Amino acid sequence: MLEELLYPQTLAVIGASKTPGKVGYAILENLLKGGYSGKIIPVNPTTDELMGLRCYKDPRDAHETIDHAVIVVPNKAVKAAIESSVAAGARAVTVITAGFKETGPEGLALEKEIAAYCRNRKVRLLGPNCLGLINTENGMNASFAAQMPKPGSIAIMSQSGALCTAILDWAEGRGVGLSKLISIGNKADICETDLLQCLAEDAQTKVIVAYLESIQSGAEFIRIAESVCAQKPVVILKAGVTAAGGKAASSHTGSLAGADIAYGAAFKRSGIVRAEDFESLFDYALAFANQPLPKGDRIVVITNAGGPGIMAADAVELEGMKMESLTPSVAEAIKTKLPPAASVANPVDVLGDAEPGRYAMALEAVLGDDRADGVVVILTPQAMSDPDATAREIIRWCASGSPKPVLACFMGGSQVSSARAILLEGGIPDYPSPERAVRALKAMVEYVRWKNRPSRVVTRFPVNRHRVERILARQVRSGRKEMGEVEAKEILKAYDFYVPPGGLARTAEEAIMIAERVGYPVVMKIVSPDILHKSDVGGVKLNLGKPQEVQDAFDLMMLRISRACPDAYLRGVFIEKMCKPGREVILGMHRDPQFGPMLMFGLGGIFVEVMKDVSFYLAPITKNEALQMLQNTRSYALLRGARGQAAVDMDAIAGALQRISQLVTDFPQIEEMDINPFIVGEVGTPPVVADARMIISGVE
Amino acid sequence: MLEELLYPQTLAVIGASKTPGKVGYAILENLLKGGYSGKIIPVNPTTDELMGLRCYKDPRDAHETIDHAVIVVPNKAVKAAIESSVAAGARAVTVITAGFKETGPEGLALEKEIAAYCRNRKVRLLGPNCLGLINTENGMNASFAAQMPKPGSIAIMSQSGALCTAILDWAEGRGVGLSKLISIGNKADICETDLLQCLAEDAQTKVIVAYLESIQSGAEFIRIAESVCAQKPVVILKAGVTAAGGKAASSHTGSLAGADIAYGAAFKRSGIVRAEDFESLFDYALAFANQPLPKGDRIVVITNAGGPGIMAADAVELEGMKMESLTPSVAEAIKTKLPPAASVANPVDVLGDAEPGRYAMALEAVLGDDRADGVVVILTPQAMSDPDATAREIIRWCASGSPKPVLACFMGGSQVSSARAILLEGGIPDYPSPERAVRALKAMVEYVRWKNRPSRVVTRFPVNRHRVERILARQVRSGRKEMGEVEAKEILKAYDFYVPPGGLARTAEEAIMIAERVGYPVVMKIVSPDILHKSDVGGVKLNLGKPQEVQDAFDLMMLRISRACPDAYLRGVFIEKMCKPGREVILGMHRDPQFGPMLMFGLGGIFVEVMKDVSFYLAPITKNEALQMLQNTRSYALLRGARGQAAVDMDAIAGALQRISQLVTDFPQIEEMDINPFIVGEVGTPPVVADARMIISGVE
């Protein structure tokens, strides 16, 4: 995949320049300096030779099959450069040149034109408006960043070219090796999803790191990311998280789900490790690239200083992992080899005068203990400390020890700097604070949890699809996107939801007739396409127990609403058998522009409106994921039966979420929907759709 | 304050050693190497000369008045060493020696002995079990840490000696200057509060940084810290935050308030800036030490890279600060001097090819803009970047510009390392990621908010103290620490709470008599010292409207409860006028062992029990702080009148919290209390104490 892009035999630089300071000069120079193993063909109409290479007016003049062309000519000349490169055989082009989409409509048009050209000819296009790319395996630095990283196992893609330069400089400073570095620019063709797929297959890459500001195609991204994450960890920093989602949404689900929540849900689904800030991006990457994955979340801390040990223990608990004691026999074995003042509880305090041997002894024992899933080794430079030798001991024991992650935290400055370099060189990631080491372990634990998740089996329920098709078609013909209670309930009924028996009544007599049929007590609700919030206008009347009450309620409702909303078209009232009281919850769906249908669950009323206590998941959803949605709300204890109330039927709620998942996957024209309230009783009682509404696309 | 400790004219080292590797050797060597300006008197009975200094068998032999003695003899010999030092004039001793409280009961006894000896003679004692102390003003390195920091404005105290060595090494590595570094060890005498007070007066110190695992005397700490923070910022990392509070508490307030919440409340009250982890401790310290305080929370970001600019903007919003646009005229002025592609929205993007002059131009303009309260300058090393020169431009403009904080974030490694050193040397703190720079600004903004808080005026209400004294005395005589509803309500009545009229009835006839007197409907509740949760045993009956109903309820209650709890002593029932419905809230108090009375507020029922939606504040409390307690709950919107309900009388709740504050300050023997529920209606309706209970100390 993307073979021509990353491993070209022949690489042309269109717009190579002889003027130092020019990007076209820098790229050619970097290719030569980096030791690129393929053939380089500089193209520049004004000269015959560049940096000792034969230079051509046109790529075709070289009479070689070009695999990949890097283009640095002015934006207006890019199209022609691509054309001549493709004519010379190029299957991949990298457009460094800026002045496209990012500059406005004219640039956008130019960008669309080159993208279409490449697409039609099955030529892959990286950029435009990017820094270029680096592959350390074949020594190809096809970028204008001067620093060539050493080979390593971290692959990086970045939507910010400038960030690439900072990353390269950081990597050099810390001695971190990279496999690939790819600046993705405007993503006219090649996007993060293509690169994920390509880097998943790259044998050099152990962990994929990405800085992204947007994602091109949400659904495909999730699909690919899910399969890539099963192979190797992907760590992403998504910037722009606070920018409002954009779309002013009319339902609960819409207003509660910002764009960032959708990204969160997508990353969670697909197993992506999310970095909260720039430093954690590489903190996590170093751990994944260098250490085995932990089996569980029990962390043991080894330290020569009490304070930092406490910091680490605090962080382990705050991150939701466990500080368990060592197996007694292991603890005893360590204790006999330490001075009496040493503690062998967790943290294992090897004391301030610990020399390398004491660290080695403790580490060996901890690595052999079944109760330790991951280890943090802390050192502060004290009189008897030998940081360098301690670092080497750690490396030695990790090489020969059991497969558990060991992260180090050598705190200080000049006295530990060479030890930190030794650690990293030896494959032990080192962090400047205990908290950062612990957070990196947490990222590994989370990834392992995702990998070990139950296999995703989405249940398909037998439903009446045709009926829904007919109702939707009717709604589209009506020209209204808001679908009221009556039709929404018909759709839900077709998907096997329990809807109380009832019917539409135009007159009081009809209302009584329906009430007699379904049985008292009944509920009466106004039916009008112009009234969205029925109870706000007195359009809901509960617990009507007799024909006379139905008669009175009908007359009063019609009188009052036609006074309050003189322009509203009143279709009549909906008479429905009143359902038994139970726990009211809200189920909803909002179609994220990027990632598609996002399901929502929350307890009704104030829990949603005031406490914002809701959870989201992307459809399609499994039963297990549906149950997790319930567990992820703070009010979950209420469902389980806190405060003396009976537990509600959680499987019934999970089933309802799965049915909604199926419905909105089957019918993309359902833009939004709410079941509010969905009334759930104890286990065994069928839950009831008390009210529902939908927004349909394809109508104005 | 602590003059002899920090500025001794004559300093004795009791236990000075000639053997390299010994602590007594290291201290003498460090004093000499550090360039201590006073006179050094080594004491060691086995030699006459040490490192060129005359050495004595006993400090008295020197015939000099010793101000401060540093003691490094074995633990059993410490007492004698202190005695001879005091005899030689010492007013301060630092005991480096370990083997005291930290080792068990024997060590604790030894520690108490030396502490008492010093206290009786008004000699101040630092330690034992500490690293010593460093004062860069007089060149005194009276510690066994080899590194002597350069003079600076950050003072550090640490409860972990080992952490001091890491801090010193870090400071040297980054070129950070310190004023004092004090290892506080076991705090047998001198504690964090003494040092806060002393460092507040220290002219060299601009910011006080502390690593603490415990606080000696909570109330005094708060009092002193509040006055110190008014003078200069204090940044504290409190470790051990996840250790459970210890005390198994029986009330809501107790079970919800862990020790860490108490520390949080104490720090908030006293203006302490809390660092969440080791790195933020120094991130914040560098900002406070080097930059002026911001006037507000509007942050402007200047960057040569889009990605990091977005990261900074995200962080500003996530931290609750503002990314406002520049004043149009300022934006326009910058725009004319930048290439067309540059953005002058906030972030101001000076583009990848920005040279130092472009940064200077943008910074000058932003510093002059009224809409900017603080600035973050970001640089990534790109082809045209000159990090060193840019650093110097920033320093120049900050020196001549308006008094606003400017923090830098030069991202990368070797290409920016000299620039980072230049920045710090020039007083511009530099951070490795945009997020860390922004969080440091947030710490400054929070500190300024605290400084500008309204002045604290605690209202004292006219109350009947004597009546409470009598009730409490009676309770103590009863020998029961749980005080039931009847007495708790009497106490609250004396503090002017509205309690519904009612009385204790022993027979059904008495119950009816009281009901007739207070007026129907009434509430009946069981009164028994053995029954804590009345409703669990059917001991509460609401809405009794007639004599017959009272009669029936009485007979049934007595019958059933004496069956269910055969051993409970039933005093009778409490008959009370039933109060009007309203919003139920819980008011409580729990006495934190460290910081004293912690007030609690929460909405009743599930909000407290399931959602844990409560807020805390330390008494005594002002009206403003009481209102803040309401605002700090997530359910605050319900009080304001969400979901169509009327707003409740918030001043009435605030008033009740203030009265509780006064009550528990007046009567320290009230250990815990709950008013649950406290029923609040609309503005103007007096709120009602529907139920209450207290726990009284001094009884078993």
mmCIF file with all atom_site columns, C-alpha atoms in Angstrom, chain B residues 504-598:
data_model
loop_
_atom_site.group_PDB
_atom_site.id
_atom_site.type_symbol
_atom_site.label_atom_id
_atom_site.label_alt_id
_atom_site.label_comp_id
_atom_site.label_asym_id
_atom_site.label_entity_id
_atom_site.label_seq_id
_atom_site.pdbx_PDB_ins_code
_atom_site.Cartn_x
_atom_site.Cartn_y
_atom_site.Cartn_z
_atom_site.occupancy
_atom_site.B_iso_or_equiv
_atom_site.pdbx_formal_charge
_atom_site.auth_seq_id
_atom_site.auth_comp_id
_atom_site.auth_asym_id
_atom_site.auth_atom_id
_atom_site.pdbx_PDB_model_num
ATOM 1  C CA . LEU B 1 504 ? -43.391 14.978 72.390 1.00 0.00 ? 504 LEU B CA 1
ATOM 2  C CA . ALA B 1 505 ? -46.327 12.672 73.139 1.00 0.00 ? 505 ALA B CA 1
ATOM 3  C CA . ARG B 1 506 ? -46.167 9.544  75.268 1.00 0.00 ? 506 ARG B CA 1
ATOM 4  C CA . THR B 1 507 ? -49.761 8.451  74.674 1.00 0.00 ? 507 THR B CA 1
ATOM 5  C CA . ALA B 1 508 ? -52.237 8.634  71.840 1.00 0.00 ? 508 ALA B CA 1
ATOM 6  C CA . GLU B 1 509 ? -54.254 11.160 73.858 1.00 0.00 ? 509 GLU B CA 1
ATOM 7  C CA . GLU B 1 510 ? -51.248 13.448 74.273 1.00 0.00 ? 510 GLU B CA 1
ATOM 8  C CA . ALA B 1 511 ? -50.564 13.079 70.561 1.00 0.00 ? 511 ALA B CA 1
ATOM 9  C CA . ILE B 1 512 ? -54.076 14.197 69.663 1.00 0.00 ? 512 ILE B CA 1
ATOM 10 C CA . MET B 1 513 ? -53.831 17.095 72.136 1.00 0.00 ? 513 MET B CA 1
ATOM 11 C CA . ILE B 1 514 ? -50.639 18.358 70.515 1.00 0.00 ? 514 ILE B CA 1
ATOM 12 C CA . ALA B 1 515 ? -52.139 17.896 67.040 1.00 0.00 ? 515 ALA B CA 1
ATOM 13 C CA . GLU B 1 516 ? -55.186 19.938 68.010 1.00 0.00 ? 516 GLU B CA 1
ATOM 14 C CA . ARG B 1 517 ? -52.888 22.662 69.388 1.00 0.00 ? 517 ARG B CA 1
ATOM 15 C CA . VAL B 1 518 ? -50.539 22.923 66.350 1.00 0.00 ? 518 VAL B CA 1
ATOM 16 C CA . GLY B 1 519 ? -53.307 22.366 63.811 1.00 0.00 ? 519 GLY B CA 1
ATOM 17 C CA . TYR B 1 520 ? -53.845 19.584 61.237 1.00 0.00 ? 520 TYR B CA 1
ATOM 18 C CA . PRO B 1 521 ? -52.393 18.043 59.154 1.00 0.00 ? 521 PRO B CA 1
ATOM 19 C CA . VAL B 1 522 ? -49.555 16.760 61.317 1.00 0.00 ? 522 VAL B CA 1
ATOM 20 C CA . VAL B 1 523 ? -46.548 14.468 61.044 1.00 0.00 ? 523 VAL B CA 1
ATOM 21 C CA . MET B 1 524 ? -45.797 11.711 63.564 1.00 0.00 ? 524 MET B CA 1
ATOM 22 C CA . LYS B 1 525 ? -42.258 10.442 64.131 1.00 0.00 ? 525 LYS B CA 1
ATOM 23 C CA . ILE B 1 526 ? -40.957 7.882  66.568 1.00 0.00 ? 526 ILE B CA 1
ATOM 24 C CA . VAL B 1 527 ? -38.645 9.220  69.306 1.00 0.00 ? 527 VAL B CA 1
ATOM 25 C CA . SER B 1 528 ? -36.074 6.695  70.480 1.00 0.00 ? 528 SER B CA 1
ATOM 26 C CA . PRO B 1 529 ? -32.387 7.057  71.257 1.00 0.00 ? 529 PRO B CA 1
ATOM 27 C CA . ASP B 1 530 ? -31.933 3.573  69.808 1.00 0.00 ? 530 ASP B CA 1
ATOM 28 C CA . ILE B 1 531 ? -33.421 4.288  66.398 1.00 0.00 ? 531 ILE B CA 1
ATOM 29 C CA . LEU B 1 532 ? -31.274 6.380  64.065 1.00 0.00 ? 532 LEU B CA 1
ATOM 30 C CA . HIS B 1 533 ? -33.069 5.873  60.780 1.00 0.00 ? 533 HIS B CA 1
ATOM 31 C CA . LYS B 1 534 ? -36.730 6.407  61.653 1.00 0.00 ? 534 LYS B CA 1
ATOM 32 C CA . SER B 1 535 ? -38.293 5.752  58.278 1.00 0.00 ? 535 SER B CA 1
ATOM 33 C CA . ASP B 1 536 ? -36.471 2.416  57.891 1.00 0.00 ? 536 ASP B CA 1
ATOM 34 C CA . VAL B 1 537 ? -38.564 0.970  60.741 1.00 0.00 ? 537 VAL B CA 1
ATOM 35 C CA . GLY B 1 538 ? -41.839 2.640  59.764 1.00 0.00 ? 538 GLY B CA 1
ATOM 36 C CA . GLY B 1 539 ? -41.321 5.370  62.348 1.00 0.00 ? 539 GLY B CA 1
ATOM 37 C CA . VAL B 1 540 ? -42.560 8.271  60.201 1.00 0.00 ? 540 VAL B CA 1
ATOM 38 C CA . LYS B 1 541 ? -46.179 8.948  59.271 1.00 0.00 ? 541 LYS B CA 1
ATOM 39 C CA . LEU B 1 542 ? -47.078 12.007 57.204 1.00 0.00 ? 542 LEU B CA 1
ATOM 40 C CA . ASN B 1 543 ? -50.234 13.994 56.587 1.00 0.00 ? 543 ASN B CA 1
ATOM 41 C CA . LEU B 1 544 ? -52.439 12.896 59.492 1.00 0.00 ? 544 LEU B CA 1
ATOM 42 C CA . GLY B 1 545 ? -55.577 15.016 59.122 1.00 0.00 ? 545 GLY B CA 1
ATOM 43 C CA . LYS B 1 546 ? -57.932 13.933 61.929 1.00 0.00 ? 546 LYS B CA 1
ATOM 44 C CA . PRO B 1 547 ? -57.830 12.820 65.599 1.00 0.00 ? 547 PRO B CA 1
ATOM 45 C CA . GLN B 1 548 ? -58.767 9.294  64.541 1.00 0.00 ? 548 GLN B CA 1
ATOM 46 C CA . GLU B 1 549 ? -55.868 9.122  62.131 1.00 0.00 ? 549 GLU B CA 1
ATOM 47 C CA . VAL B 1 550 ? -53.489 10.262 64.876 1.00 0.00 ? 550 VAL B CA 1
ATOM 48 C CA . GLN B 1 551 ? -54.906 7.636  67.229 1.00 0.00 ? 551 GLN B CA 1
ATOM 49 C CA . ASP B 1 552 ? -54.518 4.862  64.616 1.00 0.00 ? 552 ASP B CA 1
ATOM 50 C CA . ALA B 1 553 ? -51.037 5.921  63.585 1.00 0.00 ? 553 ALA B CA 1
ATOM 51 C CA . PHE B 1 554 ? -49.878 6.031  67.220 1.00 0.00 ? 554 PHE B CA 1
ATOM 52 C CA . ASP B 1 555 ? -51.162 2.598  68.061 1.00 0.00 ? 555 ASP B CA 1
ATOM 53 C CA . LEU B 1 556 ? -49.821 0.993  64.884 1.00 0.00 ? 556 LEU B CA 1
ATOM 54 C CA . MET B 1 557 ? -46.416 2.645  65.199 1.00 0.00 ? 557 MET B CA 1
ATOM 55 C CA . MET B 1 558 ? -45.969 1.559  68.792 1.00 0.00 ? 558 MET B CA 1
ATOM 56 C CA . LEU B 1 559 ? -47.126 -1.956 68.042 1.00 0.00 ? 559 LEU B CA 1
ATOM 57 C CA . ARG B 1 560 ? -45.007 -2.473 64.994 1.00 0.00 ? 560 ARG B CA 1
ATOM 58 C CA . ILE B 1 561 ? -41.791 -0.852 66.156 1.00 0.00 ? 561 ILE B CA 1
ATOM 59 C CA . SER B 1 562 ? -41.769 -2.640 69.484 1.00 0.00 ? 562 SER B CA 1
ATOM 60 C CA . ARG B 1 563 ? -42.146 -5.850 67.518 1.00 0.00 ? 563 ARG B CA 1
ATOM 61 C CA . ALA B 1 564 ? -39.411 -4.946 65.011 1.00 0.00 ? 564 ALA B CA 1
ATOM 62 C CA . CYS B 1 565 ? -36.989 -3.513 67.577 1.00 0.00 ? 565 CYS B CA 1
ATOM 63 C CA . PRO B 1 566 ? -37.821 -5.257 70.845 1.00 0.00 ? 566 PRO B CA 1
ATOM 64 C CA . ASP B 1 567 ? -34.766 -3.817 72.603 1.00 0.00 ? 567 ASP B CA 1
ATOM 65 C CA . ALA B 1 568 ? -35.318 -0.181 71.627 1.00 0.00 ? 568 ALA B CA 1
ATOM 66 C CA . TYR B 1 569 ? -36.418 2.262  74.296 1.00 0.00 ? 569 TYR B CA 1
ATOM 67 C CA . LEU B 1 570 ? -39.381 4.171  72.820 1.00 0.00 ? 570 LEU B CA 1
ATOM 68 C CA . ARG B 1 571 ? -39.721 7.610  74.422 1.00 0.00 ? 571 ARG B CA 1
ATOM 69 C CA . GLY B 1 572 ? -42.904 8.303  72.488 1.00 0.00 ? 572 GLY B CA 1
ATOM 70 C CA . VAL B 1 573 ? -43.701 10.108 69.276 1.00 0.00 ? 573 VAL B CA 1
ATOM 71 C CA . PHE B 1 574 ? -43.050 13.609 68.074 1.00 0.00 ? 574 PHE B CA 1
ATOM 72 C CA . ILE B 1 575 ? -46.108 15.370 66.692 1.00 0.00 ? 575 ILE B CA 1
ATOM 73 C CA . GLU B 1 576 ? -45.384 18.283 64.422 1.00 0.00 ? 576 GLU B CA 1
ATOM 74 C CA . LYS B 1 577 ? -47.371 20.493 62.122 1.00 0.00 ? 577 LYS B CA 1
ATOM 75 C CA . MET B 1 578 ? -46.806 19.259 58.605 1.00 0.00 ? 578 MET B CA 1
ATOM 76 C CA . CYS B 1 579 ? -44.928 21.811 56.536 1.00 0.00 ? 579 CYS B CA 1
ATOM 77 C CA . LYS B 1 580 ? -45.737 22.927 53.014 1.00 0.00 ? 580 LYS B CA 1
ATOM 78 C CA . PRO B 1 581 ? -43.890 21.135 50.240 1.00 0.00 ? 581 PRO B CA 1
ATOM 79 C CA . GLY B 1 582 ? -40.841 22.845 48.780 1.00 0.00 ? 582 GLY B CA 1
ATOM 80 C CA . ARG B 1 583 ? -37.380 22.011 47.531 1.00 0.00 ? 583 ARG B CA 1
ATOM 81 C CA . GLU B 1 584 ? -35.594 19.636 49.902 1.00 0.00 ? 584 GLU B CA 1
ATOM 82 C CA . VAL B 1 585 ? -31.931 20.341 50.545 1.00 0.00 ? 585 VAL B CA 1
ATOM 83 C CA . ILE B 1 586 ? -29.391 18.943 52.979 1.00 0.00 ? 586 ILE B CA 1
ATOM 84 C CA . LEU B 1 587 ? -27.236 21.174 55.150 1.00 0.00 ? 587 LEU B CA 1
ATOM 85 C CA . GLY B 1 588 ? -24.514 19.530 57.153 1.00 0.00 ? 588 GLY B CA 1
ATOM 86 C CA . MET B 1 589 ? -21.297 19.905 59.057 1.00 0.00 ? 589 MET B CA 1
ATOM 87 C CA . HIS B 1 590 ? -18.491 17.462 59.643 1.00 0.00 ? 590 HIS B CA 1
ATOM 88 C CA . ARG B 1 591 ? -15.507 18.360 61.781 1.00 0.00 ? 591 ARG B CA 1
ATOM 89 C CA . ASP B 1 592 ? -12.359 17.594 59.830 1.00 0.00 ? 592 ASP B CA 1
ATOM 90 C CA . PRO B 1 593 ? -9.644  16.394 62.226 1.00 0.00 ? 593 PRO B CA 1
ATOM 91 C CA . GLN B 1 594 ? -7.191  18.748 60.552 1.00 0.00 ? 594 GLN B CA 1
ATOM 92 C CA . PHE B 1 595 ? -9.100  21.855 59.507 1.00 0.00 ? 595 PHE B CA 1
ATOM 93 C CA . GLY B 1 596 ? -12.165 21.894 61.737 1.00 0.00 ? 596 GLY B CA 1
ATOM 94 C CA . PRO B 1 597 ? -15.767 22.469 60.791 1.00 0.00 ? 597 PRO B CA 1
ATOM 95 C CA . MET B 1 598 ? -16.544 21.708 57.143 1.00 0.00 ? 598 MET B CA 1
#
